[in-house]
mmCIF file of C-alpha atoms in Angstrom:
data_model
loop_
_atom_site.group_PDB
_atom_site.id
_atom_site.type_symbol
_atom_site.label_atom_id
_atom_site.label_comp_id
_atom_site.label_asym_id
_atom_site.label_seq_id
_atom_site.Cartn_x
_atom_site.Cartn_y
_atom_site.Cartn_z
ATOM 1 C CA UNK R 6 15.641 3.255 8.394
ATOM 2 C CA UNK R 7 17.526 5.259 11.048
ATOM 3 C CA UNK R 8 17.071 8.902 11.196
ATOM 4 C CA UNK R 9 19.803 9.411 13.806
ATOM 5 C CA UNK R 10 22.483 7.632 15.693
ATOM 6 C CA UNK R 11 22.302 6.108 19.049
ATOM 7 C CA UNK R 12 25.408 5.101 20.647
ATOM 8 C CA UNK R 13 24.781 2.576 23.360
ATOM 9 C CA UNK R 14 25.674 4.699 26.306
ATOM 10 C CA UNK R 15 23.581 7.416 25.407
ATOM 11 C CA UNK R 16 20.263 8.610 27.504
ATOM 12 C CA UNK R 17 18.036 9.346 25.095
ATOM 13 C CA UNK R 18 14.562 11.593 26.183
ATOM 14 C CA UNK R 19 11.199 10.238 26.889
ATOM 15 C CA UNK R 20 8.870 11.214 23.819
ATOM 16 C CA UNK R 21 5.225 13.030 25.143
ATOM 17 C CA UNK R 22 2.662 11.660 22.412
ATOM 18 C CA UNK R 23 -0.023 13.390 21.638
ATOM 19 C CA UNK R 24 -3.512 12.309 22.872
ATOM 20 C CA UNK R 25 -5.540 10.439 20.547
ATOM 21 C CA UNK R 26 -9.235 11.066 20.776
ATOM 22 C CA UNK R 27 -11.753 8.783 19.359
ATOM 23 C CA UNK R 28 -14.917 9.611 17.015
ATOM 24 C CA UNK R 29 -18.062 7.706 16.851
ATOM 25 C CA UNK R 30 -19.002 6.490 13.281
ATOM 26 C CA UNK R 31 -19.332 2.878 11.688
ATOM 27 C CA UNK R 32 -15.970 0.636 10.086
ATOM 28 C CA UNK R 33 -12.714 2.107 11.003
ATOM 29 C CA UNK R 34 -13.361 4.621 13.829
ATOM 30 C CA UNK R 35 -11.585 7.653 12.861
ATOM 31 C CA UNK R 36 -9.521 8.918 15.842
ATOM 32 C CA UNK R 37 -8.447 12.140 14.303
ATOM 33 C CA UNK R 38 -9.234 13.804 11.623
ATOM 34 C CA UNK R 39 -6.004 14.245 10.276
ATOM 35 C CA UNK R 40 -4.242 13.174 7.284
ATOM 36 C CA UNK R 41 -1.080 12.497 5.881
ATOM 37 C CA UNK R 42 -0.492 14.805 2.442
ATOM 38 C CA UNK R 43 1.790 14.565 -0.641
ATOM 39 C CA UNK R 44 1.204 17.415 -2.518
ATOM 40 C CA UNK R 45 2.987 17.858 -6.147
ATOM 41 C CA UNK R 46 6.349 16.187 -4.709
ATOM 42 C CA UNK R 47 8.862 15.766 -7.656
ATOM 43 C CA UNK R 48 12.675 14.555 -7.635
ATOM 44 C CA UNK R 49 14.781 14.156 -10.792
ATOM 45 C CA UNK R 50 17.854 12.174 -10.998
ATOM 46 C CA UNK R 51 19.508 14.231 -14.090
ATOM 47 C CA UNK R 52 17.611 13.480 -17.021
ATOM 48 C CA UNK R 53 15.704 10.310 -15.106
ATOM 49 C CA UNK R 54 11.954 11.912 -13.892
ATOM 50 C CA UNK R 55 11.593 9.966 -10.949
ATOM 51 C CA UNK R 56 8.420 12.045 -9.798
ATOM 52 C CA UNK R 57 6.087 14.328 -11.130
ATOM 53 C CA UNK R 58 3.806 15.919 -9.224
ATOM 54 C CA UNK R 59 3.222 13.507 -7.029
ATOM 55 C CA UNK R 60 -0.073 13.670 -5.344
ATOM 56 C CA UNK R 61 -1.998 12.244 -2.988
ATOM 57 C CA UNK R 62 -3.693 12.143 0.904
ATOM 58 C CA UNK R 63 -3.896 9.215 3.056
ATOM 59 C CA UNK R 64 -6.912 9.814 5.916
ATOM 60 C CA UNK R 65 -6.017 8.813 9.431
ATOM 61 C CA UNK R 66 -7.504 5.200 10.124
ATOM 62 C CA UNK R 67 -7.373 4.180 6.524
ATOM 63 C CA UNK R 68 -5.126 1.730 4.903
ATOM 64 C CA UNK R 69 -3.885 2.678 1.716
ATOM 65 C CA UNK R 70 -2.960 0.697 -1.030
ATOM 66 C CA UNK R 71 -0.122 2.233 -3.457
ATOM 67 C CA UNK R 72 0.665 0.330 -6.620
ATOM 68 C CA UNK R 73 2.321 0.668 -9.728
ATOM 69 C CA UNK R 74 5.194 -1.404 -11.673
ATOM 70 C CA UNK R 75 8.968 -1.776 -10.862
ATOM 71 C CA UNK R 76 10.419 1.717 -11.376
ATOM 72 C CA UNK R 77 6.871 3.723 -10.875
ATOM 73 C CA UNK R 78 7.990 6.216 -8.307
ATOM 74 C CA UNK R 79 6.734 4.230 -5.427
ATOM 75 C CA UNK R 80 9.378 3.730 -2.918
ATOM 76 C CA UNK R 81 11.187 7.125 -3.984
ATOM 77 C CA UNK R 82 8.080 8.331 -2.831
ATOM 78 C CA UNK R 83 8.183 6.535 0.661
ATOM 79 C CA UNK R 84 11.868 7.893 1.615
ATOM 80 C CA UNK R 85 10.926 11.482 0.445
ATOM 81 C CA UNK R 86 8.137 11.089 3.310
ATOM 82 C CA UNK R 87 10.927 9.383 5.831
ATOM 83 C CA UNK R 88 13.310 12.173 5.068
ATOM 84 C CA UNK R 89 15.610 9.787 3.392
ATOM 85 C CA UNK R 90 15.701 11.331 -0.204
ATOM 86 C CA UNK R 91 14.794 14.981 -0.118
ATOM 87 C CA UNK R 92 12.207 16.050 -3.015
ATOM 88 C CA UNK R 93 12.865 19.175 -5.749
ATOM 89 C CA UNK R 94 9.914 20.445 -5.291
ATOM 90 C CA UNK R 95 6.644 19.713 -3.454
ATOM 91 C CA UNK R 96 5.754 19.280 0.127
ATOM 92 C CA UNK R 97 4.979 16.212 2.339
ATOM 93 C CA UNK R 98 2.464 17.062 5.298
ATOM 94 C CA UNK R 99 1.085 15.603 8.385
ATOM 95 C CA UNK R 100 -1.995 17.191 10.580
ATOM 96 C CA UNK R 101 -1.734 20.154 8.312
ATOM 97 C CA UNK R 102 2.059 21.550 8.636
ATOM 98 C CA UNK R 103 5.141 20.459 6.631
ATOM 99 C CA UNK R 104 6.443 16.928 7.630
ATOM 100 C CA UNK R 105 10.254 17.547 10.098
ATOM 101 C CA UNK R 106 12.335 15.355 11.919
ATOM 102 C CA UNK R 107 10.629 15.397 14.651
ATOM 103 C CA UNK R 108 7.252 14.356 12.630
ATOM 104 C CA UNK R 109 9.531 11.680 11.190
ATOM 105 C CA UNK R 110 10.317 10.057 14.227
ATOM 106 C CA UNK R 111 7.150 9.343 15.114
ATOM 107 C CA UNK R 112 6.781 7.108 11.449
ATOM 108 C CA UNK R 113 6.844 3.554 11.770
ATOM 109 C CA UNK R 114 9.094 2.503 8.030
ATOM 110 C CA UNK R 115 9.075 -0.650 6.653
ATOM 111 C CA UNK R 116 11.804 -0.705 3.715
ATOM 112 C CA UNK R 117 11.300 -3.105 1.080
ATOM 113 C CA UNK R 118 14.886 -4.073 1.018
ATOM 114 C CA UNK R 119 15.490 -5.201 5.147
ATOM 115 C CA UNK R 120 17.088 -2.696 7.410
ATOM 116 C CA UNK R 121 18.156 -4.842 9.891
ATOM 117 C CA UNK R 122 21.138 -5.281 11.573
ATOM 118 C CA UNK R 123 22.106 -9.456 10.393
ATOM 119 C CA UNK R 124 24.077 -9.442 13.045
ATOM 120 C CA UNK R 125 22.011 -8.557 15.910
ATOM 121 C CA UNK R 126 20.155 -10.529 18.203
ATOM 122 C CA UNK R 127 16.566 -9.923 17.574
ATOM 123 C CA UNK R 128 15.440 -8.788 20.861
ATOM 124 C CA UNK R 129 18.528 -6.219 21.587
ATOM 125 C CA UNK R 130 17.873 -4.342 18.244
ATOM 126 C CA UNK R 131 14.216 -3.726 18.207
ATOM 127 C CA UNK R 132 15.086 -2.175 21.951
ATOM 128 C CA UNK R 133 17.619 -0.459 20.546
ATOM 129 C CA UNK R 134 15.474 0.920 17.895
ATOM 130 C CA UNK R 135 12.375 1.648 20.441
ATOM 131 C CA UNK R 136 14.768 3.221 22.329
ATOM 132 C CA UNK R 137 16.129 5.638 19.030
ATOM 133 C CA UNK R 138 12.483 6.577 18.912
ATOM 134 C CA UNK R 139 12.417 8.224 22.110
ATOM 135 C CA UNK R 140 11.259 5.269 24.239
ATOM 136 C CA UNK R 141 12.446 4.153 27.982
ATOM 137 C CA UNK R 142 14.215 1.201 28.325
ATOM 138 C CA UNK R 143 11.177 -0.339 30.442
ATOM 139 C CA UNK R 144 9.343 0.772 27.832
ATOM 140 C CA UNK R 145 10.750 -0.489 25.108
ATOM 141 C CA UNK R 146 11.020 -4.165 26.750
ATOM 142 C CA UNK R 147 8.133 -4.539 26.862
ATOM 143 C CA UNK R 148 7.210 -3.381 23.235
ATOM 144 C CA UNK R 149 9.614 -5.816 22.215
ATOM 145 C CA UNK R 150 8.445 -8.291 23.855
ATOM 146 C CA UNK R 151 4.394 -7.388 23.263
ATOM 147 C CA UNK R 152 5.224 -7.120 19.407
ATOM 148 C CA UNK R 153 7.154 -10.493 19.204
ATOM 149 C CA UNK R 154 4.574 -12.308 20.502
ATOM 150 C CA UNK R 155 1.859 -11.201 18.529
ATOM 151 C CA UNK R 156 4.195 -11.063 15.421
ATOM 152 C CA UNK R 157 5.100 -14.885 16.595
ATOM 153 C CA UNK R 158 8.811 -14.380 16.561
ATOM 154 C CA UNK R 159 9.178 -14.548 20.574
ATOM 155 C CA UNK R 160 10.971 -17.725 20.539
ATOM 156 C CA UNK R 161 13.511 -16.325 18.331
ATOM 157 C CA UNK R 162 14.078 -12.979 20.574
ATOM 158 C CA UNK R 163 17.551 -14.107 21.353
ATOM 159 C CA UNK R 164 18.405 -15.329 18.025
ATOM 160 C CA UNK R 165 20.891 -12.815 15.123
ATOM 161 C CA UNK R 166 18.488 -11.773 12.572
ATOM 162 C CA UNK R 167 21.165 -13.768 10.272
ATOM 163 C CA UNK R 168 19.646 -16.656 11.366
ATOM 164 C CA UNK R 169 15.955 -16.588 11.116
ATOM 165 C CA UNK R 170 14.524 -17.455 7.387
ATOM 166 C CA UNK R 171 13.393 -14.860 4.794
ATOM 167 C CA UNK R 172 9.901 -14.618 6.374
ATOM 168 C CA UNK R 173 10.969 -14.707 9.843
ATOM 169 C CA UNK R 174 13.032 -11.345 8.943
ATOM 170 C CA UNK R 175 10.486 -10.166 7.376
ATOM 171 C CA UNK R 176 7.876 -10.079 10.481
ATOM 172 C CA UNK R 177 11.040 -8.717 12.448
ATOM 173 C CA UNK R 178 10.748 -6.367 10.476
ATOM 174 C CA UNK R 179 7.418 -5.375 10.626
ATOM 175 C CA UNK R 180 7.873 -5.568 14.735
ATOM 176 C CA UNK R 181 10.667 -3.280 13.990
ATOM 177 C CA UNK R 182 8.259 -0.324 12.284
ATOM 178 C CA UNK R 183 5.786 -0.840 15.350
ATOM 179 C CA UNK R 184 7.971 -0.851 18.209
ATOM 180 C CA UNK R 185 7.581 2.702 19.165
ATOM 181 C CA UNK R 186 3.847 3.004 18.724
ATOM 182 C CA UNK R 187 4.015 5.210 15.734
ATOM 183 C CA UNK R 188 1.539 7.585 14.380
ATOM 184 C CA UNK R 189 1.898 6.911 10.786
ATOM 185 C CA UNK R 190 3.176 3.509 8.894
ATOM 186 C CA UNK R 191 4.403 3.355 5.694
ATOM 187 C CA UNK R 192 5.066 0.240 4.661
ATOM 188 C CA UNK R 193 7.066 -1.037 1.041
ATOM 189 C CA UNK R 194 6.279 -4.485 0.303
ATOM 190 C CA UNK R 195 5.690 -5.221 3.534
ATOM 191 C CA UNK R 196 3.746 -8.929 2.200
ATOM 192 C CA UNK R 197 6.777 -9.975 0.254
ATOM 193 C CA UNK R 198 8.176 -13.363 0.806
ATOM 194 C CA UNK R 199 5.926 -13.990 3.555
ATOM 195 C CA UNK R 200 3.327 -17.448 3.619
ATOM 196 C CA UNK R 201 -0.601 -17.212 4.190
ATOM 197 C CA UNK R 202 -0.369 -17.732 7.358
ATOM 198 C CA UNK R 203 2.268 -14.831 8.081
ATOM 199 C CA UNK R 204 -0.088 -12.734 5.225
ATOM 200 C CA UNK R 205 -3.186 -13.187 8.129
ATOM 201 C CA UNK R 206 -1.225 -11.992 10.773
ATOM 202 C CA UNK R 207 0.039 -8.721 9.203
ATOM 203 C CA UNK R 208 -3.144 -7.987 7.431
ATOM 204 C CA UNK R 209 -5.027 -8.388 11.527
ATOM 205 C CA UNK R 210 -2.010 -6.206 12.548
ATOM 206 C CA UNK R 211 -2.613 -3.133 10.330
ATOM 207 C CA UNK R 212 -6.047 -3.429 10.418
ATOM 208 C CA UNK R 213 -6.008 -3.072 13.894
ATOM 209 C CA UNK R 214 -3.275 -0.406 13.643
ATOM 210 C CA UNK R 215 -5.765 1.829 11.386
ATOM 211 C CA UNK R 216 -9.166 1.378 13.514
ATOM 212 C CA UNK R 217 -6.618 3.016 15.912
ATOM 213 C CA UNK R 218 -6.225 6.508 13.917
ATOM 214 C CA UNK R 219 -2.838 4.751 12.069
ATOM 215 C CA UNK R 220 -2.890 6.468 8.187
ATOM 216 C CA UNK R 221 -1.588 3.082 6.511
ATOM 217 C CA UNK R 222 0.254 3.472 3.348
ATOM 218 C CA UNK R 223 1.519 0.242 1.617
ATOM 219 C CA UNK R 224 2.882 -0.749 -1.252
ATOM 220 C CA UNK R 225 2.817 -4.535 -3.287
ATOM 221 C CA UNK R 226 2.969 -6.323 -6.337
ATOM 222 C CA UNK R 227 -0.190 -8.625 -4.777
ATOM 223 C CA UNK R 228 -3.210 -7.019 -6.302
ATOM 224 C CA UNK R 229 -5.424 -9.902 -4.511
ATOM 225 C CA UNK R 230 -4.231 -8.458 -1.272
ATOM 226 C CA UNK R 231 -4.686 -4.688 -1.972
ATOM 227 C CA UNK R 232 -7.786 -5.016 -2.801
ATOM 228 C CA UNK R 233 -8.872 -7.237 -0.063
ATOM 229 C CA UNK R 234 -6.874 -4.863 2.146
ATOM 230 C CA UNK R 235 -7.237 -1.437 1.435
ATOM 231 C CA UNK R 236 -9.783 1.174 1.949
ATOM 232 C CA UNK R 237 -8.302 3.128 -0.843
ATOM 233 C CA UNK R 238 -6.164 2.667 -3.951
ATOM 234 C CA UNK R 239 -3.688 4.768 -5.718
ATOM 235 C CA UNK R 240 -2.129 3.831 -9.024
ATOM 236 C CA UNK R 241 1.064 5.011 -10.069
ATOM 237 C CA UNK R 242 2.284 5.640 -13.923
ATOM 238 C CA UNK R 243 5.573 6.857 -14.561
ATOM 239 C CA UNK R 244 6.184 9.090 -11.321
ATOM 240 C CA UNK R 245 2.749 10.225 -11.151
ATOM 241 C CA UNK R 246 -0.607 9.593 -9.501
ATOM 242 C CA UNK R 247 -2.682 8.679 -12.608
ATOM 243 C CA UNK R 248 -5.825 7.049 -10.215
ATOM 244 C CA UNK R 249 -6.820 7.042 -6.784
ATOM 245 C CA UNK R 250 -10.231 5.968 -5.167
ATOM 246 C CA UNK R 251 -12.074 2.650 -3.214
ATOM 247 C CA UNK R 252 -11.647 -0.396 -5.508
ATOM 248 C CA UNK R 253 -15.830 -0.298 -6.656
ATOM 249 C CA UNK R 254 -14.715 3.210 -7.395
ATOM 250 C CA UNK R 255 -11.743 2.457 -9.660
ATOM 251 C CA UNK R 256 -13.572 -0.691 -10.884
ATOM 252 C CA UNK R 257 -16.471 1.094 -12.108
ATOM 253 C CA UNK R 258 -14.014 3.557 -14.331
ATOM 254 C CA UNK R 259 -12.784 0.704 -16.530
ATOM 255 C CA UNK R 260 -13.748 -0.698 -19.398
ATOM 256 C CA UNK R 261 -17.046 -3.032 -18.647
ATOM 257 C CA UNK R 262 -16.911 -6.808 -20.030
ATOM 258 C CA UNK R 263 -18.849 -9.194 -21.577
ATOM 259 C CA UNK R 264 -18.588 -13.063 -20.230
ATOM 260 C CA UNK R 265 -19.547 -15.653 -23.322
ATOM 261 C CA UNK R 266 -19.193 -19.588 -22.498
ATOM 262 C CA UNK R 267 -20.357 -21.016 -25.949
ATOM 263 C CA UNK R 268 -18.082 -24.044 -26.370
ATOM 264 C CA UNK R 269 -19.236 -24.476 -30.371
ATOM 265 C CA UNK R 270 -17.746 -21.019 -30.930
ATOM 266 C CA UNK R 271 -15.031 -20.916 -33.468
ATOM 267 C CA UNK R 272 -12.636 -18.386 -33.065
ATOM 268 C CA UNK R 273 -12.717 -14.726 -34.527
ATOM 269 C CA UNK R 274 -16.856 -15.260 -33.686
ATOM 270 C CA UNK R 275 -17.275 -12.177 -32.521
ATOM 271 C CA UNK R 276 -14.345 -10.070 -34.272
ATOM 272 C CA UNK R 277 -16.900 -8.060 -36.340
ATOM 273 C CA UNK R 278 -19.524 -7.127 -33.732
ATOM 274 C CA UNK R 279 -19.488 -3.158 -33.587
ATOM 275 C CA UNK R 280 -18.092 -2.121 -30.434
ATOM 276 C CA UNK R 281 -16.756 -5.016 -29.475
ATOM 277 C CA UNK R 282 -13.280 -6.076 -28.723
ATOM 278 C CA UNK R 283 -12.036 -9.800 -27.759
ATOM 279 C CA UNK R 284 -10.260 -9.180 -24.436
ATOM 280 C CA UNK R 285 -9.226 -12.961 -23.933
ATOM 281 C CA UNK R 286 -10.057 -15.972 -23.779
ATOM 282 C CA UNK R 287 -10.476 -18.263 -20.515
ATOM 283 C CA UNK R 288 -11.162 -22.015 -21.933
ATOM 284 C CA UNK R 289 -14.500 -21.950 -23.795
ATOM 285 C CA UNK R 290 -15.033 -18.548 -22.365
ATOM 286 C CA UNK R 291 -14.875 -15.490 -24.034
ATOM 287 C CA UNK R 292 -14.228 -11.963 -22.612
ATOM 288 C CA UNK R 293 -15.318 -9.290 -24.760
ATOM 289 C CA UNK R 294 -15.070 -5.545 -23.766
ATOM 290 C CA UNK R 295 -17.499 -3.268 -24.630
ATOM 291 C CA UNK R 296 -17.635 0.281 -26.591
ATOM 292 C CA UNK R 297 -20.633 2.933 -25.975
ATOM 293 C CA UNK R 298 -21.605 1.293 -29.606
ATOM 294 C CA UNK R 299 -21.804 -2.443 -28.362
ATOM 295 C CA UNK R 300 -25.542 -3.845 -28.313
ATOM 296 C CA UNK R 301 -24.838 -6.718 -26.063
ATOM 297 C CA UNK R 302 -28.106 -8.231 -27.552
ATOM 298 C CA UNK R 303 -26.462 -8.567 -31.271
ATOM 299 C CA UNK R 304 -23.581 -10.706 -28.832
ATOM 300 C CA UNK R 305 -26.076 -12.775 -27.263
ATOM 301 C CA UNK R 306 -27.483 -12.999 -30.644
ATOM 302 C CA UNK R 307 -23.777 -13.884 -32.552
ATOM 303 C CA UNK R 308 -23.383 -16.831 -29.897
ATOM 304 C CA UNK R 309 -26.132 -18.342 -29.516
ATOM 305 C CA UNK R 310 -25.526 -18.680 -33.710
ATOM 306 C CA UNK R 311 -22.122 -20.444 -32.990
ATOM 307 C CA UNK R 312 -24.728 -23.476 -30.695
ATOM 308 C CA UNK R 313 -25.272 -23.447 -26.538
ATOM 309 C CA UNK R 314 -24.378 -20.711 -24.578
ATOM 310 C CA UNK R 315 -23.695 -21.708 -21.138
ATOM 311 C CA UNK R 316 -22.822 -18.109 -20.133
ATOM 312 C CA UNK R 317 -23.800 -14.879 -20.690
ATOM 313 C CA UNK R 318 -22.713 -12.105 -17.987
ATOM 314 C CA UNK R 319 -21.505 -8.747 -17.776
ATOM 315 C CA UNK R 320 -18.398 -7.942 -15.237
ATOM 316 C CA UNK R 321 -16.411 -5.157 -14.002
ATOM 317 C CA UNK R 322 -12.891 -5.523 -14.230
ATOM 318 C CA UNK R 323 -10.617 -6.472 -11.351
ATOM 319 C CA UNK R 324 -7.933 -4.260 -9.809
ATOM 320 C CA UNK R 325 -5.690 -6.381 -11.455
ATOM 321 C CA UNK R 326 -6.785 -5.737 -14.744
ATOM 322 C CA UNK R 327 -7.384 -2.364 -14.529
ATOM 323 C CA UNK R 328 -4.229 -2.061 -13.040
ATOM 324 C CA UNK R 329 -2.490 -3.814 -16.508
ATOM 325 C CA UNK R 330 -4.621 -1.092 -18.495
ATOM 326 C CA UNK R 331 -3.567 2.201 -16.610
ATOM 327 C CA UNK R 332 0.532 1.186 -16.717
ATOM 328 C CA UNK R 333 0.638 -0.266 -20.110
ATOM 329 C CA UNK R 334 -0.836 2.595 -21.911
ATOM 330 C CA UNK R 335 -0.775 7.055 -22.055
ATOM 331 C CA UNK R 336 -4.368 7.312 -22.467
ATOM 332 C CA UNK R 337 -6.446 9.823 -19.764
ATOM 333 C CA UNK R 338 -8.326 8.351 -16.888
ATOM 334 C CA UNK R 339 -12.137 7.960 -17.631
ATOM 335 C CA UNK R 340 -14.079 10.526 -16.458
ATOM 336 C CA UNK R 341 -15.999 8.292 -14.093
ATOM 337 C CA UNK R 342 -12.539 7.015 -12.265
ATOM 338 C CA UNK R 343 -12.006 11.166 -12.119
ATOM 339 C CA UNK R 344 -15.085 11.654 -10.651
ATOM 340 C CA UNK R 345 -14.203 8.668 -7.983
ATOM 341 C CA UNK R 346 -10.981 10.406 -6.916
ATOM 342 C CA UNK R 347 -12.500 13.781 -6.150
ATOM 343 C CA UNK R 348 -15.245 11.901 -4.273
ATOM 344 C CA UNK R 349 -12.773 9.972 -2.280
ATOM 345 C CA UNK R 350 -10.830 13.272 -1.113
ATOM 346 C CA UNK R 351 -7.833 13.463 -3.348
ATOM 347 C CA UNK R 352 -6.695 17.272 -4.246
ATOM 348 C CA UNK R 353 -5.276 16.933 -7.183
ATOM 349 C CA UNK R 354 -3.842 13.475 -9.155
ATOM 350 C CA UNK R 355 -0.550 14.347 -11.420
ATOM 351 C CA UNK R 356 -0.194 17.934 -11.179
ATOM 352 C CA UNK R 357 3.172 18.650 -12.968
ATOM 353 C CA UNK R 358 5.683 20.615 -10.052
#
C-alpha cells in the first residue's frame, strides 16, 4: 500500500489539490467530468495470462462494481493502477494523461489482504500514512480523528491494530484509504468479513465519497451488494472484460425466465417443450429459460395439464445468475448486453494487447 518511505523525522511537503467544481444534474452530482481509464492493460506471468486486454472506464462520481471469480484478473488489475505490478502492455489513465506517481498518490487503496502495520497503534499509523500522502501533521490529526469517528473505531485510536477483531481492521482499513482525501478509491474486497451493520456504514461512506466527484472502483464476491451498490458493473472472464453496463442493462442481456408453481407437476413436465430449458427448481417452482422458439402459451398450457398453477411469471435474471453464466462458459456476450456497454461509455471490452 505504500508507494514510498517515510522515515519519522522526515518533513514531508504540503500537497496543492486541485479544485473540484461541481455540476448541476440529478443522482450523483458529477464534479468533474473526468474519468479513470484502463485501456487494453495486459501482464503475463510466463505462460500464466493474467490479463488480456483489459478494458474499461470508471466516470468520476460513480461507484463501480468489478466482479469475476478467484483468479479473474481482478486485483492484478488494481495494483497495475496503484503502480504496484507494472503491466506489458496497455495504459492506465486519469483526467486524460497516463496515470504517474504523483497521480498515484493521490489514490486512496484498499488491499484485499490488510496492509497494516499489526503492530501499530491505530491512531499513529493512519497519521503516519496521511502524512506519506503529502498531508500536515495538523492536518492529518484531524483526518484521523474525523475518519475514526465516522468509521466508529475512535475508541480504539490508541489501540495496535493486532488487537482489534477482523472487522475492526477492516474499517481501519478503509479509514486508512481515506485519510488523505483522495481523488480516486479503489477498493478490493473492501465488504469482506465485515457485519451489516459495518456493511451500512461503508456503503453511506462511498456513496458519499462518489456524489463528491470520487470514481469508485470495488471489487466482491457479494453480488447482493454490487448490485445494490453500484452504478455500473463490469464482469471479468479469464483476464478480460467480457461485460460492463448498469445492472437493468446487464440483466436485460441474459437469458429471460419462465416462473411455474404447479405443485401436481411431475418432474421432466416440461423437458419436451421447444425452446425450453429447465433452469432449476425452487420447491414446487419451476424455472424454465426461454429460446427465441419458446411459446410461453404451450408452457402455460403443459402446466396447467400437470393440475393448479399457482404461478405463472416471466423474470430477468439476477446479477448473480448472470454472473454464474458469463464465468462458467466461452460463449460471446448477447448482442443486447453489447449494445448496453457501448451505451454506458465503455471503449472497447476485451481487446487482445
Amino acid at each position: 500500500m505504500l508507494h514510498r518511505t517515510l522515515n519519522r523525522g522526515m518533513v514531508v511537503p504540503q500537497r496543492e489539490r486541485p479544485a473540484r467544481v461541481a455540476h448541476g444534474g440529478q443522482g450523483n452530482q458529477r464534479v468533474s467530468d473526468r474519468k479513470l481509464e484502463v485501456d487494453r492493460v495486459s501482464k503475463r506471468y510466463g505462460d500464466t495470462v493474467a490479463l488480456s486486454g483489459m478494458t474499461f472506464e470508471v466516470q468520476a462520481g460513480e461507484i463501480f462494481g468489478f466482479v469475476g471469480s478467484n483468479g479473474a484478473g481482478k486485483t492484478t488489475t488494481m495494483r497495475i493502477m496503484l503502480g504496484v505490478l507494472a503491466a506489458d502492455a496497455g495504459e492506465v489513465r486519469w483526467d486524460g494523461s497516463a496515470v504517474t506517481l504523483e497521480t498515484r498518490s493521490r489514490i486512496g487503496y484498499m488491499p484485499e489482504e490488510r496492509g497494516l502495520y499489526p503492530r501499530m497503534r491505530v491512531g499513529e499509523q493512519l497519521e503516519y500514512l496521511a502524512r506519506l500522502h503529502g498531508l500536515s501533521r495538523a492536518d492529518a490529526e484531524r483526518a484521523t480523528r474525523d475518519w475514526t469517528q465516522r468509521l466508529g473505531v475512535d475508541h480504539r485510536i490508541g489501540d495496535e491494530v493486532q488487537k482489534l477483531s477482523l472487522g475492526n481492521q477492516q474499517r481501519v482499513q478503509l479509514a486508512a484509504a481515506l485519510v488523505h482525501d483522495p481523488e480516486i478509491l479503489v477498493l478490493d474486497e473492501p465488504f469482506s468479513g465485515l457485519d451489516p451493520v459495518a456493511v451500512d456504514v461503508m456503503s453511506a461512506v462511498l456513496k458519499e465519497k462518489c456524489a463528491q466527484g470520487v470514481p469508485v472502483i470495488f471489487s466482491s464476491h457479494q453480488l447482493e451488494l454490487v448490485e445494490r451498490l453500484s452504478d455500473r458493473v463490469g464482469i471479468v472472464r479469464a483476464g478480460s472484460m467480457v461485460a460492463t453496463g448498469t445492472v437493468p442493462e446487464l440483466r436485460r442481456g441474459g437469458t429471460e425466465e419462465l416462473v411455474v408453481d404447479a405443485p401436481g407437476a411431475a418432474e421432466g413436465w416440461a423437458d419436451n417443450l421447444p425452446g425450453v430449458t429447465v433452469a432449476g427448481r425452487e420447491g414446487s417452482r419451476t424455472v424454465l429459460a426461454l429460446g427465441e422458439q419458446a411459446d410461453d402459451q404451450a408452457v402455460l398450457h403443459a402446466a396447467l395439464a400437470t393440475g393448479p398453477v399457482l404461478e405463472f411469471a416471466r423474470r430477468l435474471p439476477s446479477l448473480a445468475d448472470l454472473f454464474r453464466h458469463v464465468v462458467s462458459t466461452e460463449e460471446p456476450i448477447p448482442a443486447t448486453t453489447a449494445a448496453a456497454t457501448a451505451t454506458a461509455g465503455t471503449v472497447r471490452t476485451g481487446d487482445a494487447a
